[in-house]
Coordinates of N, CA and C in Angstrom, one line a residue:
Chain A
D7 N -11.6 74.1 -72.4 CA -11.9 72.8 -71.8 C -10.8 71.8 -72.2
I8 N -10.5 70.9 -71.3 CA -9.5 69.8 -71.7 C -10.2 68.8 -72.5
Q9 N -9.7 68.5 -73.6 CA -10.3 67.4 -74.5 C -9.6 66.1 -74.2
M10 N -10.4 65.1 -74.1 CA -10.0 63.7 -73.9 C -10.3 62.9 -75.1
T11 N -9.3 62.3 -75.7 CA -9.4 61.5 -76.9 C -9.1 60.1 -76.7
Q12 N -10.0 59.2 -76.9 CA -9.8 57.8 -76.7 C -9.5 57.1 -78.0
S13 N -8.7 56.0 -77.9 CA -8.5 55.2 -79.1 C -8.3 53.8 -78.6
P14 N -8.8 52.8 -79.4 CA -9.7 53.0 -80.6 C -11.1 53.3 -80.1
S15 N -12.0 53.6 -81.0 CA -13.4 53.9 -80.7 C -14.1 52.5 -80.4
S16 N -13.6 51.5 -81.1 CA -14.1 50.1 -80.8 C -13.0 49.1 -81.0
V17 N -13.2 48.0 -80.3 CA -12.2 46.9 -80.5 C -12.9 45.6 -80.3
S18 N -12.5 44.6 -81.1 CA -13.1 43.3 -81.0 C -12.0 42.4 -80.4
A19 N -12.4 41.6 -79.4 CA -11.4 40.7 -78.8 C -12.1 39.4 -78.3
S20 N -11.3 38.5 -77.9 CA -11.9 37.2 -77.4 C -11.6 37.0 -75.9
V21 N -12.4 36.2 -75.3 CA -12.1 35.9 -73.9 C -10.7 35.3 -73.8
G22 N -10.0 35.9 -72.8 CA -8.6 35.5 -72.5 C -7.6 36.5 -73.2
D23 N -8.0 37.3 -74.1 CA -7.1 38.3 -74.7 C -6.7 39.3 -73.7
R24 N -5.6 40.0 -74.1 CA -5.1 41.2 -73.4 C -5.5 42.4 -74.2
V25 N -6.2 43.4 -73.6 CA -6.7 44.5 -74.4 C -6.1 45.8 -73.7
T26 N -5.8 46.7 -74.6 CA -5.3 48.0 -74.1 C -6.1 49.1 -74.8
I27 N -6.6 50.1 -74.0 CA -7.3 51.2 -74.4 C -6.5 52.5 -74.0
T28 N -6.5 53.4 -75.0 CA -5.7 54.6 -74.7 C -6.5 55.9 -74.6
C29 N -6.1 56.8 -73.8 CA -6.8 58.1 -73.6 C -5.7 59.2 -73.6
R30 N -5.9 60.2 -74.4 CA -4.9 61.3 -74.5 C -5.6 62.6 -74.1
A31 N -4.9 63.3 -73.2 CA -5.5 64.6 -72.7 C -4.8 65.7 -73.6
S32 N -5.6 66.7 -73.8 CA -5.1 67.8 -74.6 C -4.2 68.8 -73.9
Q33 N -4.0 68.6 -72.6 CA -3.0 69.3 -71.8 C -2.7 68.5 -70.6
D34 N -1.7 69.0 -69.9 CA -1.2 68.2 -68.7 C -2.3 68.1 -67.6
I35 N -2.6 66.9 -67.2 CA -3.6 66.7 -66.2 C -3.0 65.9 -65.0
G36 N -1.6 65.8 -65.0 CA -1.0 65.0 -64.0 C -1.5 63.6 -64.0
T37 N -2.0 63.1 -62.8 CA -2.6 61.8 -62.8 C -4.1 61.9 -62.4
W38 N -4.7 63.0 -62.7 CA -6.1 63.2 -62.4 C -7.0 62.6 -63.5
L39 N -6.9 61.3 -63.6 CA -7.7 60.6 -64.6 C -8.3 59.4 -64.0
A40 N -9.6 59.1 -64.5 CA -10.3 58.0 -64.0 C -10.8 57.2 -65.2
W41 N -11.1 55.9 -65.0 CA -11.7 55.1 -66.0 C -13.0 54.5 -65.5
Y42 N -14.0 54.4 -66.4 CA -15.3 53.9 -66.1 C -15.6 52.8 -67.1
Q43 N -16.5 51.8 -66.6 CA -17.0 50.8 -67.4 C -18.5 51.0 -67.4
Q44 N -19.1 50.9 -68.6 CA -20.6 51.0 -68.7 C -21.1 49.9 -69.6
K45 N -22.1 49.2 -69.1 CA -22.7 48.1 -69.8 C -24.1 48.7 -70.3
P46 N -24.6 48.1 -71.4 CA -25.9 48.7 -72.0 C -27.0 48.8 -70.9
G47 N -27.6 50.0 -70.9 CA -28.7 50.2 -70.0 C -28.3 50.4 -68.5
K48 N -27.0 50.4 -68.2 CA -26.5 50.5 -66.9 C -25.8 51.8 -66.6
V49 N -25.5 52.0 -65.4 CA -24.9 53.2 -64.9 C -23.3 53.1 -65.1
P50 N -22.6 54.1 -65.4 CA -21.1 54.0 -65.4 C -20.6 53.6 -64.0
K51 N -19.6 52.7 -64.1 CA -19.0 52.2 -62.9 C -17.5 52.6 -62.8
L52 N -17.1 53.2 -61.7 CA -15.7 53.7 -61.6 C -14.8 52.4 -61.4
L53 N -13.8 52.3 -62.3 CA -12.9 51.2 -62.2 C -11.5 51.6 -61.6
I54 N -11.0 52.7 -62.1 CA -9.7 53.2 -61.7 C -9.7 54.7 -61.6
Y55 N -9.0 55.2 -60.5 CA -8.8 56.6 -60.3 C -7.4 56.9 -60.1
A56 N -7.1 58.2 -60.1 CA -5.7 58.7 -60.0 C -4.8 57.9 -61.0
A57 N -5.3 57.6 -62.2 CA -4.6 57.0 -63.3 C -4.3 55.5 -63.1
S58 N -4.1 55.1 -61.8 CA -3.6 53.7 -61.7 C -4.1 53.0 -60.4
T59 N -5.0 53.7 -59.6 CA -5.5 53.1 -58.4 C -6.8 52.4 -58.7
L60 N -6.9 51.1 -58.3 CA -8.1 50.3 -58.5 C -9.1 50.6 -57.5
Q61 N -10.3 50.9 -58.0 CA -11.4 51.1 -57.0 C -11.7 49.8 -56.3
G62 N -12.2 49.9 -55.1 CA -12.5 48.7 -54.3 C -13.4 47.7 -55.0
G63 N -13.1 46.5 -55.0 CA -14.0 45.5 -55.6 C -13.7 45.2 -57.1
V64 N -12.9 46.0 -57.7 CA -12.6 45.8 -59.1 C -11.5 44.7 -59.3
P65 N -11.7 43.8 -60.2 CA -10.8 42.7 -60.3 C -9.4 43.2 -60.7
S66 N -8.4 42.5 -60.3 CA -7.0 42.9 -60.5 C -6.5 42.7 -62.0
R67 N -7.4 42.1 -62.8 CA -7.0 42.0 -64.2 C -7.1 43.4 -64.9
F68 N -7.7 44.4 -64.2 CA -7.8 45.7 -64.7 C -6.6 46.5 -64.2
S69 N -5.9 47.3 -65.0 CA -4.8 48.1 -64.5 C -4.8 49.4 -65.4
G70 N -4.2 50.5 -64.8 CA -4.1 51.7 -65.5 C -2.7 52.3 -65.3
S71 N -2.3 53.0 -66.4 CA -0.9 53.6 -66.3 C -1.0 55.0 -67.0
A72 N 0.1 55.8 -66.8 CA 0.2 57.1 -67.3 C 1.6 57.4 -67.8
S73 N 1.6 58.1 -68.9 CA 2.9 58.6 -69.4 C 2.7 60.0 -70.1
G74 N 3.1 61.0 -69.4 CA 2.8 62.3 -69.8 C 1.3 62.6 -69.9
T75 N 0.8 62.9 -71.1 CA -0.6 63.1 -71.3 C -1.4 61.9 -71.9
D76 N -0.7 60.8 -71.9 CA -1.2 59.6 -72.4 C -1.5 58.6 -71.3
F77 N -2.7 58.0 -71.3 CA -3.1 57.1 -70.3 C -3.6 55.8 -70.9
T78 N -3.4 54.7 -70.2 CA -3.8 53.4 -70.8 C -4.6 52.6 -69.7
L79 N -5.6 52.0 -70.2 CA -6.4 51.0 -69.4 C -6.1 49.6 -70.0
T80 N -5.6 48.7 -69.2 CA -5.3 47.4 -69.7 C -6.1 46.3 -69.0
I81 N -6.7 45.4 -69.7 CA -7.4 44.3 -69.2 C -6.5 43.1 -69.5
S82 N -6.0 42.4 -68.5 CA -4.9 41.4 -68.8 C -5.4 40.2 -69.4
S83 N -6.6 39.7 -69.1 CA -7.2 38.5 -69.6 C -8.7 38.7 -69.6
L84 N -9.3 39.0 -70.8 CA -10.7 39.4 -70.9 C -11.6 38.2 -70.4
Q85 N -12.6 38.7 -69.6 CA -13.6 37.8 -69.2 C -14.9 38.2 -69.9
A86 N -15.9 37.3 -69.9 CA -17.1 37.6 -70.6 C -17.8 38.8 -70.1
E87 N -17.7 39.1 -68.8 CA -18.4 40.2 -68.2 C -17.7 41.5 -68.5
D88 N -16.6 41.5 -69.2 CA -15.8 42.7 -69.4 C -16.3 43.4 -70.7
F89 N -17.1 42.8 -71.5 CA -17.5 43.4 -72.7 C -18.5 44.5 -72.4
A90 N -18.1 45.7 -72.8 CA -18.8 46.9 -72.3 C -18.1 48.1 -73.0
T91 N -18.6 49.3 -72.7 CA -17.9 50.5 -73.2 C -17.2 51.2 -72.1
Y92 N -16.0 51.6 -72.4 CA -15.1 52.2 -71.4 C -14.8 53.7 -71.7
Y93 N -14.8 54.5 -70.6 CA -14.6 55.9 -70.7 C -13.5 56.4 -69.8
C94 N -12.7 57.3 -70.3 CA -11.8 58.0 -69.4 C -12.4 59.4 -69.1
Q95 N -11.9 60.0 -68.0 CA -12.4 61.2 -67.5 C -11.3 62.0 -66.8
Q96 N -11.1 63.2 -67.1 CA -10.1 64.0 -66.4 C -10.8 64.8 -65.2
G97 N -10.1 64.8 -64.1 CA -10.6 65.4 -62.9 C -9.7 66.6 -62.5
K98 N -8.9 67.1 -63.4 CA -8.0 68.2 -62.9 C -8.7 69.5 -63.0
N99 N -9.4 69.8 -64.0 CA -10.0 71.1 -64.2 C -11.5 71.0 -64.4
I100 N -12.2 72.1 -64.1 CA -13.6 72.2 -64.4 C -13.7 72.9 -65.7
P101 N -14.5 72.4 -66.7 CA -15.4 71.3 -66.5 C -14.7 69.9 -66.6
Q102 N -15.1 69.0 -65.7 CA -14.5 67.6 -65.8 C -15.1 67.0 -67.1
T103 N -14.2 66.5 -67.9 CA -14.6 66.0 -69.3 C -14.2 64.6 -69.5
F104 N -15.0 64.0 -70.3 CA -14.9 62.5 -70.6 C -14.4 62.3 -72.0
G105 N -13.8 61.1 -72.2 CA -13.5 60.7 -73.6 C -14.8 60.2 -74.2
Q106 N -14.7 59.9 -75.5 CA -16.0 59.6 -76.3 C -16.3 58.1 -76.1
G107 N -15.5 57.4 -75.5 CA -15.8 56.0 -75.2 C -15.1 55.0 -76.2
T108 N -14.8 53.8 -75.7 CA -14.3 52.7 -76.5 C -15.2 51.5 -76.2
K109 N -15.8 51.0 -77.3 CA -16.7 49.9 -77.2 C -15.9 48.6 -77.4
L110 N -15.9 47.7 -76.3 CA -15.2 46.5 -76.4 C -16.2 45.4 -76.7
E111 N -16.0 44.8 -77.9 CA -17.0 43.8 -78.4 C -16.3 42.4 -78.5
I112 N -17.2 41.4 -78.5 CA -16.8 40.0 -78.6 C -16.4 39.7 -80.0
K113 N -15.2 39.1 -80.2 CA -14.9 38.7 -81.6 C -15.6 37.4 -82.0
Chain B
Q28 N -22.4 52.5 -47.5 CA -22.7 52.4 -48.9 C -23.6 53.6 -49.3
V29 N -23.1 54.5 -50.2 CA -23.9 55.6 -50.6 C -24.9 55.2 -51.7
Q30 N -26.1 55.7 -51.5 CA -27.1 55.5 -52.6 C -27.7 56.8 -53.0
L31 N -27.9 57.0 -54.3 CA -28.5 58.2 -54.8 C -29.8 57.8 -55.5
Q32 N -30.9 58.4 -55.2 CA -32.2 58.1 -55.8 C -32.7 59.3 -56.5
Q33 N -32.9 59.2 -57.8 CA -33.3 60.3 -58.6 C -34.8 60.3 -58.7
S34 N -35.4 61.5 -58.9 CA -36.8 61.6 -59.2 C -37.0 62.8 -60.0
G35 N -38.1 62.8 -60.8 CA -38.5 63.9 -61.6 C -39.1 63.4 -62.9
P36 N -39.7 64.3 -63.7 CA -40.4 63.9 -64.9 C -39.5 63.5 -66.0
G37 N -40.0 62.6 -66.8 CA -39.2 62.1 -68.0 C -39.6 62.9 -69.3
L38 N -40.5 63.8 -69.2 CA -40.9 64.5 -70.4 C -41.1 66.0 -70.1
V39 N -40.4 66.8 -70.8 CA -40.5 68.2 -70.6 C -40.7 68.9 -72.0
K40 N -41.5 69.9 -72.0 CA -41.8 70.6 -73.2 C -40.7 71.6 -73.5
P41 N -40.5 71.9 -74.8 CA -39.5 72.9 -75.2 C -39.8 74.2 -74.6
S42 N -38.8 74.9 -74.2 CA -38.8 76.2 -73.5 C -39.1 76.2 -72.0
Q43 N -39.5 75.0 -71.5 CA -39.8 74.9 -70.1 C -38.6 74.5 -69.3
T44 N -38.8 74.2 -68.0 CA -37.7 74.0 -67.1 C -37.7 72.5 -66.7
L45 N -36.5 71.9 -66.9 CA -36.3 70.5 -66.5 C -35.9 70.6 -65.0
S46 N -36.5 69.8 -64.2 CA -36.3 69.7 -62.7 C -36.1 68.3 -62.3
L47 N -35.0 68.0 -61.7 CA -34.7 66.7 -61.1 C -34.2 66.8 -59.7
T48 N -34.4 65.8 -58.9 CA -34.0 65.8 -57.5 C -33.2 64.5 -57.3
C49 N -32.2 64.5 -56.4 CA -31.4 63.4 -56.0 C -31.4 63.3 -54.5
A50 N -32.0 62.2 -54.0 CA -32.0 62.0 -52.6 C -30.8 61.1 -52.2
I51 N -30.1 61.5 -51.2 CA -28.8 60.9 -50.7 C -29.1 60.0 -49.5
S52 N -28.6 58.8 -49.5 CA -28.5 58.0 -48.3 C -27.1 57.5 -48.1
G53 N -26.6 57.4 -46.9 CA -25.3 56.9 -46.7 C -24.2 58.0 -46.7
D54 N -24.6 59.2 -46.9 CA -23.6 60.3 -46.9 C -24.5 61.6 -46.7
S55 N -23.8 62.7 -46.6 CA -24.5 64.0 -46.3 C -24.2 64.9 -47.4
V56 N -25.2 65.7 -47.9 CA -25.0 66.7 -48.9 C -24.1 67.8 -48.4
S57 N -24.0 67.9 -47.0 CA -23.1 68.9 -46.4 C -21.7 68.4 -46.2
S58 N -21.4 67.2 -46.7 CA -20.0 66.6 -46.5 C -18.9 67.6 -46.9
N59 N -17.8 67.6 -46.2 CA -16.7 68.4 -46.6 C -15.7 67.7 -47.5
S60 N -16.1 66.4 -47.9 CA -15.1 65.6 -48.7 C -15.8 65.1 -50.0
A61 N -16.9 65.7 -50.4 CA -17.5 65.2 -51.6 C -18.1 66.4 -52.3
T62 N -18.4 66.3 -53.6 CA -19.2 67.2 -54.3 C -20.4 66.4 -54.9
W63 N -21.4 67.2 -55.2 CA -22.7 66.6 -55.7 C -23.0 67.1 -57.1
N64 N -22.9 66.2 -58.0 CA -22.9 66.6 -59.4 C -24.1 66.1 -60.2
W65 N -24.2 66.8 -61.4 CA -25.2 66.3 -62.4 C -24.4 66.0 -63.7
V66 N -24.5 64.9 -64.3 CA -23.9 64.5 -65.5 C -25.0 63.9 -66.4
R67 N -24.9 64.3 -67.7 CA -25.9 63.7 -68.6 C -25.2 63.0 -69.7
Q68 N -26.0 62.1 -70.4 CA -25.4 61.3 -71.5 C -26.4 61.2 -72.6
S69 N -25.9 61.5 -73.8 CA -26.7 61.3 -75.0 C -25.9 60.8 -76.1
P70 N -26.5 60.2 -77.1 CA -25.7 59.6 -78.2 C -24.8 60.7 -78.9
S71 N -25.4 61.9 -79.0 CA -24.7 62.9 -79.8 C -23.6 63.6 -79.0
R72 N -23.7 63.7 -77.7 CA -22.8 64.5 -76.8 C -22.0 63.6 -75.9
G73 N -22.3 62.3 -75.8 CA -21.6 61.5 -74.9 C -21.9 61.8 -73.5
L74 N -20.9 61.6 -72.6 CA -21.0 61.9 -71.2 C -20.6 63.4 -71.0
E75 N -21.5 64.1 -70.4 CA -21.2 65.6 -70.2 C -21.5 66.0 -68.8
W76 N -20.5 66.5 -68.1 CA -20.6 67.1 -66.8 C -21.3 68.4 -66.9
L77 N -22.4 68.6 -66.1 CA -23.1 69.8 -66.1 C -22.8 70.8 -65.0
G78 N -22.5 70.3 -63.8 CA -22.2 71.1 -62.7 C -22.3 70.4 -61.4
R79 N -22.0 71.2 -60.3 CA -21.9 70.6 -59.0 C -22.2 71.6 -57.9
T80 N -22.6 71.1 -56.7 CA -22.7 71.9 -55.5 C -21.9 71.2 -54.4
Y81 N -21.3 72.0 -53.5 CA -20.6 71.4 -52.4 C -20.4 72.4 -51.3
Y82 N -20.1 71.8 -50.2 CA -20.0 72.7 -49.0 C -18.5 72.7 -48.5
R83 N -18.0 73.9 -48.4 CA -16.6 74.0 -47.9 C -16.7 75.3 -47.0
A84 N -17.2 75.2 -45.9 CA -17.5 76.4 -45.0 C -18.6 77.2 -45.5
K85 N -18.9 77.2 -46.8 CA -20.1 77.8 -47.4 C -20.5 77.0 -48.6
W86 N -21.6 77.2 -49.1 CA -22.1 76.5 -50.3 C -21.5 77.1 -51.5
L87 N -21.0 76.2 -52.4 CA -20.4 76.7 -53.6 C -21.0 75.9 -54.8
E88 N -21.0 76.5 -56.0 CA -21.4 75.8 -57.2 C -20.5 76.1 -58.3
D89 N -20.3 75.1 -59.2 CA -19.6 75.2 -60.5 C -20.5 74.7 -61.6
Y90 N -20.4 75.3 -62.7 CA -21.3 74.9 -63.8 C -20.4 74.9 -65.1
T91 N -20.8 74.0 -66.0 CA -20.2 74.0 -67.3 C -20.6 75.3 -68.0
A92 N -19.7 75.9 -68.8 CA -19.9 77.2 -69.3 C -21.1 77.3 -70.2
S93 N -21.3 76.2 -71.0 CA -22.4 76.3 -72.0 C -23.8 76.3 -71.3
A94 N -23.9 76.0 -70.0 CA -25.2 76.0 -69.4 C -25.4 77.2 -68.4
I95 N -24.3 77.9 -68.2 CA -24.4 79.1 -67.3 C -25.5 80.0 -67.8
G96 N -26.4 80.4 -66.9 CA -27.5 81.3 -67.2 C -28.8 80.6 -67.3
R97 N -28.7 79.2 -67.4 CA -30.0 78.5 -67.4 C -29.9 77.3 -66.5
I98 N -28.9 77.1 -65.7 CA -28.7 76.0 -64.8 C -28.6 76.4 -63.4
I99 N -29.3 75.7 -62.5 CA -29.1 75.9 -61.1 C -29.0 74.5 -60.4
I100 N -28.0 74.3 -59.6 CA -27.9 73.1 -58.8 C -27.8 73.6 -57.4
Q101 N -28.7 73.0 -56.6 CA -28.7 73.5 -55.2 C -29.0 72.4 -54.2
P102 N -28.5 72.5 -53.0 CA -28.7 71.5 -52.0 C -30.0 71.8 -51.2
D103 N -30.5 70.8 -50.6 CA -31.6 70.9 -49.6 C -31.1 70.1 -48.4
T104 N -30.6 70.8 -47.4 CA -30.0 70.1 -46.3 C -31.1 69.4 -45.4
S105 N -32.3 70.0 -45.4 CA -33.4 69.5 -44.6 C -33.8 68.1 -45.0
K106 N -33.6 67.8 -46.3 CA -34.0 66.5 -46.9 C -32.8 65.7 -47.3
N107 N -31.6 66.2 -47.1 CA -30.4 65.5 -47.6 C -30.5 65.2 -49.0
Q108 N -30.7 66.2 -49.9 CA -30.8 65.9 -51.3 C -30.3 67.2 -52.0
F109 N -30.2 67.0 -53.3 CA -29.8 68.2 -54.2 C -30.6 68.1 -55.5
S110 N -30.7 69.2 -56.2 CA -31.5 69.3 -57.3 C -30.9 69.9 -58.5
L111 N -31.4 69.7 -59.7 CA -31.0 70.3 -60.9 C -32.2 71.0 -61.5
Q112 N -32.0 72.2 -61.9 CA -33.0 72.9 -62.7 C -32.3 73.4 -64.0
L113 N -32.8 73.1 -65.1 CA -32.3 73.5 -66.4 C -33.4 74.2 -67.2
S114 N -33.3 75.5 -67.4 CA -34.4 76.2 -68.0 C -34.2 76.3 -69.5
S115 N -35.3 76.8 -70.2 CA -35.3 77.0 -71.6 C -34.8 75.8 -72.4
V116 N -35.3 74.6 -72.1 CA -34.8 73.4 -72.7 C -35.2 73.3 -74.2
T117 N -34.3 72.7 -74.9 CA -34.6 72.4 -76.3 C -34.5 70.9 -76.5
P118 N -34.8 70.4 -77.7 CA -34.6 68.9 -78.0 C -33.2 68.5 -77.7
E119 N -32.2 69.4 -77.9 CA -30.8 69.0 -77.7 C -30.5 68.7 -76.2
D120 N -31.4 69.0 -75.3 CA -31.2 68.7 -73.9 C -31.8 67.3 -73.6
T121 N -32.3 66.6 -74.6 CA -32.8 65.2 -74.4 C -31.6 64.3 -74.1
A122 N -31.6 63.6 -72.9 CA -30.5 62.8 -72.5 C -30.9 62.0 -71.3
V123 N -30.1 61.1 -70.9 CA -30.2 60.5 -69.6 C -29.4 61.3 -68.6
Y124 N -30.0 61.7 -67.5 CA -29.4 62.6 -66.5 C -29.1 61.8 -65.3
Y125 N -27.9 61.9 -64.8 CA -27.4 61.2 -63.6 C -27.0 62.2 -62.5
C126 N -27.4 61.9 -61.3 CA -26.8 62.6 -60.2 C -25.6 61.7 -59.7
V127 N -24.6 62.4 -59.3 CA -23.3 61.7 -59.0 C -22.6 62.3 -57.9
R128 N -22.0 61.4 -57.0 CA -21.1 61.9 -56.0 C -19.7 61.8 -56.5
G129 N -18.9 62.8 -56.1 CA -17.5 62.7 -56.5 C -16.7 63.9 -56.0
W130 N -15.5 64.0 -56.5 CA -14.7 65.1 -56.3 C -13.9 65.3 -57.6
N131 N -12.8 64.6 -57.7 CA -12.0 64.6 -59.0 C -12.5 63.5 -59.9
W132 N -13.2 62.5 -59.3 CA -13.9 61.5 -60.1 C -15.2 61.1 -59.4
F133 N -15.9 60.2 -60.1 CA -17.3 60.0 -59.7 C -17.5 58.5 -59.2
D134 N -17.7 58.4 -57.9 CA -17.7 57.0 -57.4 C -19.1 56.4 -57.1
S135 N -20.1 57.3 -57.1 CA -21.5 56.8 -56.8 C -22.4 57.5 -57.8
W136 N -23.3 56.8 -58.5 CA -24.2 57.3 -59.5 C -25.6 57.0 -59.1
G137 N -26.5 57.9 -59.4 CA -27.9 57.6 -59.4 C -28.3 56.7 -60.5
Q138 N -29.6 56.3 -60.5 CA -30.0 55.3 -61.5 C -30.2 55.8 -62.9
G139 N -30.2 57.1 -63.0 CA -30.4 57.8 -64.3 C -31.8 58.0 -64.6
T140 N -32.1 59.2 -65.2 CA -33.5 59.5 -65.6 C -33.4 60.0 -67.1
L141 N -34.1 59.2 -67.9 CA -34.2 59.7 -69.3 C -35.2 60.8 -69.4
V142 N -34.7 62.0 -69.8 CA -35.5 63.2 -70.0 C -35.6 63.5 -71.5
T143 N -36.8 63.5 -71.9 CA -37.1 63.8 -73.3 C -37.7 65.1 -73.4
V144 N -37.2 66.0 -74.3 CA -37.7 67.3 -74.5 C -38.5 67.3 -75.8
S145 N -39.8 67.3 -75.7 CA -40.7 67.2 -76.8 C -42.1 67.8 -76.5
S146 N -42.7 68.4 -77.5 CA -44.0 69.0 -77.3 C -45.1 67.9 -77.5

């Protein structure tokens, strides 16, 4: 199985900050990567797919990029509603696997 | 707008079979451009993809290796829904179970069902 490793596991930030979350794949997955946001008690929400394509309705302050087996999710200017847990997921191989999550907390 | 509505019991006894159903509206279980998945989430295992069913001239299924032998995901075209059966459950199968539409990623999720395995 392809392992997805996210870092950091948690991060504290303030409204207006720029935040970057990283996800590393254990092998080449091209750009078959998605990012999800999950708030407590809620369902995961697809933010970005194909490493850098924004899902419809997702604010443009979210962006994604890829470099080899490293992927980043960037939030350019944090808003209060962005505090949540973020997951990456590879879609290249079965089983499709998720990172362990990065919890974004208010500083 | 795709909507997935899950149903099924929230409590299952050890060694019994967990059964959940996902009713689809706004799309078809027979679609040639989607797969119909089950994903579960627990504090100990995180988000875990269990398997999928999909139609590409015939019905196909894929399962995570650790569940093969005790998992069945199957479509019901007459009701436009799909189901999950997981047999011989143990407390380690306690999780929130989601039905999900996707292909390489997952764009529509059911509301989730907390399934507790306990006697």
